[in-house]
mmCIF file with all atom_site columns, C-alpha atoms and ligand atoms in Angstrom:
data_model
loop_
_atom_site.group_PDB
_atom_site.id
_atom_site.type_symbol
_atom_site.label_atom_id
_atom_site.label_alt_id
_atom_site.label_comp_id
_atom_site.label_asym_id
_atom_site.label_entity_id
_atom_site.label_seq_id
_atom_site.pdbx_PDB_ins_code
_atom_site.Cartn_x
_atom_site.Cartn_y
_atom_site.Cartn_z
_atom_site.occupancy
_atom_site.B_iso_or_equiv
_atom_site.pdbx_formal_charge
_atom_site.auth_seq_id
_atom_site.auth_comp_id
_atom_site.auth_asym_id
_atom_site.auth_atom_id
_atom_site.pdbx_PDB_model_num
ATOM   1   C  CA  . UNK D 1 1   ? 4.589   -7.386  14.396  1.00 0.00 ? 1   UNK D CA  1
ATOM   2   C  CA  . UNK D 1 2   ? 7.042   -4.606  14.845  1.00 0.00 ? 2   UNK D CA  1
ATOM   3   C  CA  . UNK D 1 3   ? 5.672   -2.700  17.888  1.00 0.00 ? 3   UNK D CA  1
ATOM   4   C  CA  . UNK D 1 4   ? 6.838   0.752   16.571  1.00 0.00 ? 4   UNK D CA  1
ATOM   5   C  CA  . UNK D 1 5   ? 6.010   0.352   12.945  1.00 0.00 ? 5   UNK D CA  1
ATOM   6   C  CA  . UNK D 1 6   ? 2.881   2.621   12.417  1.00 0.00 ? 6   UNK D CA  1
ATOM   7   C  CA  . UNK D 1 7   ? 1.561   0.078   9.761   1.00 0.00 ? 7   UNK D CA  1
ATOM   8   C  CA  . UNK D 1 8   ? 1.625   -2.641  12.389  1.00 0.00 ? 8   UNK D CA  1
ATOM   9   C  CA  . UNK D 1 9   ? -0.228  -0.576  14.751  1.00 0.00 ? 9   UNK D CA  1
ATOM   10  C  CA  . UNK D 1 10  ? -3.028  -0.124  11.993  1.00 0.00 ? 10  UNK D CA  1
ATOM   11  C  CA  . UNK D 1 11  ? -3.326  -3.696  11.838  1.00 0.00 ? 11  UNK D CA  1
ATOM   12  C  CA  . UNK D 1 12  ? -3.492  -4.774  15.108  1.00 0.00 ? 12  UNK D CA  1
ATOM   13  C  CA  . UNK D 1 13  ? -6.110  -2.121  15.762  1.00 0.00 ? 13  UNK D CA  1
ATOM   14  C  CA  . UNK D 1 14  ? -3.948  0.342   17.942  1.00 0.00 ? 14  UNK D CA  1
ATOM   15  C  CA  . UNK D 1 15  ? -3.644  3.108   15.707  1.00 0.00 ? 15  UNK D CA  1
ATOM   16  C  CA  . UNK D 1 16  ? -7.041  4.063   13.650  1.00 0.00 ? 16  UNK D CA  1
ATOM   17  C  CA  . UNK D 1 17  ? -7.507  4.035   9.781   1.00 0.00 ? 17  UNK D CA  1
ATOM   18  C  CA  . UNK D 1 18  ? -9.580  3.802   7.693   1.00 0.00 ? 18  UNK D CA  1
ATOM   19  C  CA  . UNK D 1 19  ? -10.009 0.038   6.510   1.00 0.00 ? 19  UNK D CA  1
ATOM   20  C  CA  . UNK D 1 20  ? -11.260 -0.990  3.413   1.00 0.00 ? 20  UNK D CA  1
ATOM   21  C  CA  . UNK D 1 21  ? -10.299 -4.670  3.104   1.00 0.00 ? 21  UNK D CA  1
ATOM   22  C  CA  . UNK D 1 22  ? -8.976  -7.174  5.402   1.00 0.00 ? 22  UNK D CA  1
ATOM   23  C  CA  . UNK D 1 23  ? -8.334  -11.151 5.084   1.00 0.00 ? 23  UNK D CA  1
ATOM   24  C  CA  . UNK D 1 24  ? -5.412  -13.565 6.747   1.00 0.00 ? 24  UNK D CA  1
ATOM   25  C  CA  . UNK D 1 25  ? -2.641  -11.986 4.735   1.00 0.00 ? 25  UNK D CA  1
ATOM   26  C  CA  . UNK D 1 26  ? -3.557  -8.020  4.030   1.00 0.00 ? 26  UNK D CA  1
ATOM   27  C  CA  . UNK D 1 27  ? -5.228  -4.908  4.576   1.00 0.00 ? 27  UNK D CA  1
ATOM   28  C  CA  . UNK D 1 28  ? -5.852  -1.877  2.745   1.00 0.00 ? 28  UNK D CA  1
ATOM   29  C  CA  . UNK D 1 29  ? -6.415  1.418   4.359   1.00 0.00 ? 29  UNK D CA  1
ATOM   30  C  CA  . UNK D 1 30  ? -7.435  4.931   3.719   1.00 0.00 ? 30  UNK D CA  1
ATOM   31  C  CA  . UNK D 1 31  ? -3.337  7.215   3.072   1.00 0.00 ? 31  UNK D CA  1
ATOM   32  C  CA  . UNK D 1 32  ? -3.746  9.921   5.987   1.00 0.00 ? 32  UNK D CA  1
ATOM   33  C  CA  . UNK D 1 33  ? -2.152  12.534  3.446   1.00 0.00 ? 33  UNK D CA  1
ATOM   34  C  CA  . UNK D 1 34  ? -4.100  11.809  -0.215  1.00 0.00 ? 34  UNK D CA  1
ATOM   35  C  CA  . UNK D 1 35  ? -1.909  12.552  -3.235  1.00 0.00 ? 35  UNK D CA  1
ATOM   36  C  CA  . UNK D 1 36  ? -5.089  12.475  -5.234  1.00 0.00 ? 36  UNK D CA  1
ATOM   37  C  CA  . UNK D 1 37  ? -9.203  12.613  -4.727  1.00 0.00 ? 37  UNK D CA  1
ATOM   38  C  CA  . UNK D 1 38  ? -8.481  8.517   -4.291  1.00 0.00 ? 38  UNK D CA  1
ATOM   39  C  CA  . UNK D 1 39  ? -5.175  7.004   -2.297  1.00 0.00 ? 39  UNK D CA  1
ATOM   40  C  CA  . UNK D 1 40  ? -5.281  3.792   -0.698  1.00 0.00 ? 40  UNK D CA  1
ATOM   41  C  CA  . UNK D 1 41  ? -2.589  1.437   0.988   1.00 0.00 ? 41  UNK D CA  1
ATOM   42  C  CA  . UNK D 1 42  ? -2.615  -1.791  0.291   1.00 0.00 ? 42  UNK D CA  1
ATOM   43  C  CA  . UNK D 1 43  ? -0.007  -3.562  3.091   1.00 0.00 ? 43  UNK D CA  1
ATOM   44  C  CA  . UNK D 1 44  ? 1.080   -7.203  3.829   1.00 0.00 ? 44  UNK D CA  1
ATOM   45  C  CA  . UNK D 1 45  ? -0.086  -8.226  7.411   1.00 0.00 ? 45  UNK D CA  1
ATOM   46  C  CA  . UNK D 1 46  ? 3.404   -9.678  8.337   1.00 0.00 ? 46  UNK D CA  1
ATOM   47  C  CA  . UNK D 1 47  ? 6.134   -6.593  8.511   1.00 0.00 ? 47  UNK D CA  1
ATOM   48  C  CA  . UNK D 1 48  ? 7.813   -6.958  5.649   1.00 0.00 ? 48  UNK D CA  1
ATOM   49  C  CA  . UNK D 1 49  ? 10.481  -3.739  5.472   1.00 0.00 ? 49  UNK D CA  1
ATOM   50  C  CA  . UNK D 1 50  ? 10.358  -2.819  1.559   1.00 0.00 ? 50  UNK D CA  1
ATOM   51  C  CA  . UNK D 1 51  ? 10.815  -4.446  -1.713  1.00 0.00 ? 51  UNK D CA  1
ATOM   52  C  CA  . UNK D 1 52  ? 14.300  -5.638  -0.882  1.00 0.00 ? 52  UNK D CA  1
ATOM   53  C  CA  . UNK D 1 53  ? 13.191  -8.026  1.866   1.00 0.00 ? 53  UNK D CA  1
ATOM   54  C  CA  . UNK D 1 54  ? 11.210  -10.318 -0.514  1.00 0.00 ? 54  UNK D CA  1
ATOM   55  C  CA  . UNK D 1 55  ? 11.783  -13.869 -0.483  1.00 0.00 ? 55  UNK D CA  1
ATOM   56  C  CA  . UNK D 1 56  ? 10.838  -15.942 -3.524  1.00 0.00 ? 56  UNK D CA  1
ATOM   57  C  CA  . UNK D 1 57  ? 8.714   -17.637 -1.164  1.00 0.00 ? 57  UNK D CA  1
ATOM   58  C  CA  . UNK D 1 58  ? 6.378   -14.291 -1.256  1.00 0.00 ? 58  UNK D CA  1
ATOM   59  C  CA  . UNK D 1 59  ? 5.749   -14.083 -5.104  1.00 0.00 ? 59  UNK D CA  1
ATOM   60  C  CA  . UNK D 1 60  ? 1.710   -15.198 -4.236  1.00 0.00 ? 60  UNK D CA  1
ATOM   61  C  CA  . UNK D 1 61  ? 1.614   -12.383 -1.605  1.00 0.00 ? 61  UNK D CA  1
ATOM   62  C  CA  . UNK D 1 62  ? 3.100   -10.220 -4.247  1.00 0.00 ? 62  UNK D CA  1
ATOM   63  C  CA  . UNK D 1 63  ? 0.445   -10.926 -6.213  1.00 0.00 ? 63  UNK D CA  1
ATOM   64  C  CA  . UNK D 1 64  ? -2.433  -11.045 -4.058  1.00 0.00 ? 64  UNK D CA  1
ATOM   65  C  CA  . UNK D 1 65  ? -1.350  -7.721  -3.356  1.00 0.00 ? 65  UNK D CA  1
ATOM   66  C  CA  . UNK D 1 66  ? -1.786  -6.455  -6.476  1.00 0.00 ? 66  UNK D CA  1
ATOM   67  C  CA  . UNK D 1 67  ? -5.377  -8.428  -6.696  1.00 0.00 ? 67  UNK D CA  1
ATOM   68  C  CA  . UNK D 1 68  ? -6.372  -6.423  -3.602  1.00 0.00 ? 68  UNK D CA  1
ATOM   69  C  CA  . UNK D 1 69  ? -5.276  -3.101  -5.541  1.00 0.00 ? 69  UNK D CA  1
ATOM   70  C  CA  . UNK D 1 70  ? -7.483  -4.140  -8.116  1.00 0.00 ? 70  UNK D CA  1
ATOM   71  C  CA  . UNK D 1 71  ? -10.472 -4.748  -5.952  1.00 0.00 ? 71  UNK D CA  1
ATOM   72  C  CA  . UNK D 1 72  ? -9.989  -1.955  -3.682  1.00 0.00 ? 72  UNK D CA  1
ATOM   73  C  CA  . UNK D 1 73  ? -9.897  1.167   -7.551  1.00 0.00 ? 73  UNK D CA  1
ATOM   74  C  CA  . UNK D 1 74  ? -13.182 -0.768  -8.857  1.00 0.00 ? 74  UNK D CA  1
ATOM   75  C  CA  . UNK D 1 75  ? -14.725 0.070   -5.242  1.00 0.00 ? 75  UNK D CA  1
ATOM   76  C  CA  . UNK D 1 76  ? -13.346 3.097   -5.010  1.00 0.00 ? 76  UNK D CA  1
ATOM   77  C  CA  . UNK D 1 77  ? -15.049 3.997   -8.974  1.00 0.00 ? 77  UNK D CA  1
ATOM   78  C  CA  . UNK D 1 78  ? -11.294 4.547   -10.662 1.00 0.00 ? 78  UNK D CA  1
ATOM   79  C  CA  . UNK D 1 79  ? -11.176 0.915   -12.351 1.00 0.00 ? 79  UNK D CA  1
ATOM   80  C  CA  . UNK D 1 80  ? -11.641 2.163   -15.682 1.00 0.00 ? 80  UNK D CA  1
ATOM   81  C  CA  . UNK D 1 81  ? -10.694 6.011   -15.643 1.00 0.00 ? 81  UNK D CA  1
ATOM   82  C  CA  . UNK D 1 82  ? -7.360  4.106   -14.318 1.00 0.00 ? 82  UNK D CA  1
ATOM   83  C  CA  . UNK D 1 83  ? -4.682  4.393   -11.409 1.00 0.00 ? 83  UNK D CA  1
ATOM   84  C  CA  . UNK D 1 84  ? -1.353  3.995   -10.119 1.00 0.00 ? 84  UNK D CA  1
ATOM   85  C  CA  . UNK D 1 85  ? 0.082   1.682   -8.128  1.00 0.00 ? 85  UNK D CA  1
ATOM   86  C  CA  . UNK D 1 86  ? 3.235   2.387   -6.651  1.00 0.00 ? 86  UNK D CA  1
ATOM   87  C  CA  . UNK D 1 87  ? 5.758   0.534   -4.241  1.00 0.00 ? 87  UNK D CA  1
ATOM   88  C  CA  . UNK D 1 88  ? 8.811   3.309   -2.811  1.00 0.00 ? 88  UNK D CA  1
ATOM   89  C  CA  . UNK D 1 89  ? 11.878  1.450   -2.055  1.00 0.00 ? 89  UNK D CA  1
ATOM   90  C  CA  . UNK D 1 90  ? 14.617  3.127   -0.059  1.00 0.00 ? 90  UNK D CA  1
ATOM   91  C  CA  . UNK D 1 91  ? 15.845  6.605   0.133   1.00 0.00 ? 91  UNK D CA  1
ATOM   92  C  CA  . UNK D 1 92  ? 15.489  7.655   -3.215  1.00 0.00 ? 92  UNK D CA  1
ATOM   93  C  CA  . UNK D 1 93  ? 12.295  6.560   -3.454  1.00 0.00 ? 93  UNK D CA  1
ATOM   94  C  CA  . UNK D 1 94  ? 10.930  8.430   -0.720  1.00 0.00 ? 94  UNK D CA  1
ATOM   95  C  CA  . UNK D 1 95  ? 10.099  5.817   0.991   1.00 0.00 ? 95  UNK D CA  1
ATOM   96  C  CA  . UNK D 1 96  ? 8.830   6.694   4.435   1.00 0.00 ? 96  UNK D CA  1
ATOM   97  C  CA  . UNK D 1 97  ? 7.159   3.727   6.202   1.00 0.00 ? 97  UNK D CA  1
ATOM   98  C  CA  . UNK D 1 98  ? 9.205   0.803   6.279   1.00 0.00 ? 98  UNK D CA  1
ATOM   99  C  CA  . UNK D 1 99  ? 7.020   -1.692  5.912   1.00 0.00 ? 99  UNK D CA  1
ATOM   100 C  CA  . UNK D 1 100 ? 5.938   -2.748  2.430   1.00 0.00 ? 100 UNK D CA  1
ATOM   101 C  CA  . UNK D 1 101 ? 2.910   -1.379  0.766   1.00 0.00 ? 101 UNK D CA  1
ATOM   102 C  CA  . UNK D 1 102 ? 1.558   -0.542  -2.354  1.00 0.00 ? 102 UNK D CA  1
ATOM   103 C  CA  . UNK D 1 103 ? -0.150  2.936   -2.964  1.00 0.00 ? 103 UNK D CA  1
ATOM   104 C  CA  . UNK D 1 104 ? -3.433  2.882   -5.426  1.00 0.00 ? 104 UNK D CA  1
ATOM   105 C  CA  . UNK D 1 105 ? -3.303  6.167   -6.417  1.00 0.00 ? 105 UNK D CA  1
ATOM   106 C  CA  . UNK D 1 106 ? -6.039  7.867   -9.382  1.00 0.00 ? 106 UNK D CA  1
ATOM   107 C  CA  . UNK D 1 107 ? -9.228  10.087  -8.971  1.00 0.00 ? 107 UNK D CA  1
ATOM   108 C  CA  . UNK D 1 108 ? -7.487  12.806  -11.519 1.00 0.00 ? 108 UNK D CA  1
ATOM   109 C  CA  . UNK D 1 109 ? -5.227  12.684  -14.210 1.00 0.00 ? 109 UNK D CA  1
ATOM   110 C  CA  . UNK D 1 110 ? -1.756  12.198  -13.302 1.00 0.00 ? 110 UNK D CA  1
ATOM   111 C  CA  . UNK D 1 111 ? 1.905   13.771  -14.831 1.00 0.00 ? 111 UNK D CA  1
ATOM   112 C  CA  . UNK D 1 112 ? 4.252   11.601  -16.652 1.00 0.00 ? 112 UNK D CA  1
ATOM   113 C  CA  . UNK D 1 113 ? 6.349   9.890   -14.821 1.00 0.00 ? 113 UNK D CA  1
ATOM   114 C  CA  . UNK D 1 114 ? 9.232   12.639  -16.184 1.00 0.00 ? 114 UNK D CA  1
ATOM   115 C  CA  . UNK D 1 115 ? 6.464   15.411  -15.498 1.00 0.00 ? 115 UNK D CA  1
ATOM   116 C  CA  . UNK D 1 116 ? 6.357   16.417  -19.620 1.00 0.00 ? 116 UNK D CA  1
HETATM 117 P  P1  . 5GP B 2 .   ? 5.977   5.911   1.481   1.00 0.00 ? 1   5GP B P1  1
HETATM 118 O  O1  . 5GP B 2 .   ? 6.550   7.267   1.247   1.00 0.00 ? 1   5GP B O1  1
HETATM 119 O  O2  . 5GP B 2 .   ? 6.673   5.176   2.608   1.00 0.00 ? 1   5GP B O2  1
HETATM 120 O  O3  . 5GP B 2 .   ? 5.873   5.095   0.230   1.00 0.00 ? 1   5GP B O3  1
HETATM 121 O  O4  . 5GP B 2 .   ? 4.479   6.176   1.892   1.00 0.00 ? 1   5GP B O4  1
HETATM 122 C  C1  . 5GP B 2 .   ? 4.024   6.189   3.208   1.00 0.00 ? 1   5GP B C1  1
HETATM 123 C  C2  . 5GP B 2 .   ? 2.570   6.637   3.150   1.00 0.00 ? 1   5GP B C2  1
HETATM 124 O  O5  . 5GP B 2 .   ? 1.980   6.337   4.395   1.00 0.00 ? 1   5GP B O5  1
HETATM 125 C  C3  . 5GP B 2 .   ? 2.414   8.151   2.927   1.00 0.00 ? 1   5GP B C3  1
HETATM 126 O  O6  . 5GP B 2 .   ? 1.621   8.371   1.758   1.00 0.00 ? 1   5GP B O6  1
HETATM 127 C  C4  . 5GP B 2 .   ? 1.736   8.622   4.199   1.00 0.00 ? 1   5GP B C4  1
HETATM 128 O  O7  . 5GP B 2 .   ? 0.796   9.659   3.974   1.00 0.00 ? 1   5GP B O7  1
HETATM 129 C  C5  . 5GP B 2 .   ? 1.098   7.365   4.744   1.00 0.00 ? 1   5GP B C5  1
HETATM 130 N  N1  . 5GP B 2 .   ? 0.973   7.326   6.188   1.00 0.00 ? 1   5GP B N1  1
HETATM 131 C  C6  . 5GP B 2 .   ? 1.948   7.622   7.089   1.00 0.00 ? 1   5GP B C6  1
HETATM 132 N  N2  . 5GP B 2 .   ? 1.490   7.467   8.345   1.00 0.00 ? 1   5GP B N2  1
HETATM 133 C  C7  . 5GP B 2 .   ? 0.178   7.076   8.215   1.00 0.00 ? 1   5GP B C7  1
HETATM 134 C  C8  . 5GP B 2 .   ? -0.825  6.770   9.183   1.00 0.00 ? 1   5GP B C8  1
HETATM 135 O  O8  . 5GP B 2 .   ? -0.631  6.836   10.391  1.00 0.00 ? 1   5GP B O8  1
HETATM 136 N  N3  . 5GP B 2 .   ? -2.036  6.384   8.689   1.00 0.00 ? 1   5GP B N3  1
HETATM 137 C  C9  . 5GP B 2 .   ? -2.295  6.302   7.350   1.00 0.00 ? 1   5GP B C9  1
HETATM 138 N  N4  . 5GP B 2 .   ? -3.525  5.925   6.995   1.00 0.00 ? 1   5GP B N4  1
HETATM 139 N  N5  . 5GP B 2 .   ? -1.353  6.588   6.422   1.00 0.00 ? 1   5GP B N5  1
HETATM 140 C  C10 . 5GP B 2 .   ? -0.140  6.981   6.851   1.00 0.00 ? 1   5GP B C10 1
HETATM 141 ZN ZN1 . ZN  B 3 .   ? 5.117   -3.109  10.314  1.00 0.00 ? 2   ZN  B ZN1 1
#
């Protein structure tokens, strides 16, 4: 745990959220600041800075990650009317909170990624 990552906090249950899903290697949370009707975080328990700080070793966790996004838009009733899911990586990105996690974003139809 990092103690002044706000992602760890959510995990360890010293900063609130909104949890949706929790086993021995991830959560997924509520975003505090929805880009659409349905935004959820789906976040690695170990602190895991962004994209760039994968090891090999974590392909499964990749993975799983991505099988939690999956579970979390079918409870969340945007399965099949469809979703994003998005991982920021550095400044250009946007990225904010430096600790991985993937965004499940859908609940209304999105832009093209080049906004035509
Ligand atoms: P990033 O830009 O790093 O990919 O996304 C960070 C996301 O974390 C943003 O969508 C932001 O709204 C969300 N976020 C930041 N702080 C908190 C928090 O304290 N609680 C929750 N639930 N989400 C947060
Ligand atoms: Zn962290």
């Amino acid at each position: 745990m990092s103690s002044n990552c706000i992602f760890c906090q959510i995990i360890a249950g010293i900063a609130p959220a909104e949890i949706l899903y929790r086993d021995d290697r991830a959560v997924a949370f509520r975003d505090i600041r929805p880009a659409a009707p349905v935004h959820i975080l789906v976040v690695p328990i170990r602190h895991i800075v962004s994209v760039n700080e994968l090891d090999p070793k974590d392909e499964s966790l990749v993975g799983h990650l991505f099988s939690i996004a999956c579970q979390v838009a079918g409870q969340a009733g945007i399965g099949q009317t469809g979703y994003r899911c998005i991982i920021n990586t550095g400044p250009d990105s946007g990225q904010a909170v430096f600790h991985l996690h993937l965004h499940v974003i859908g609940g209304r139809r999105m832009q093209t990624l080049t906004g035509a």
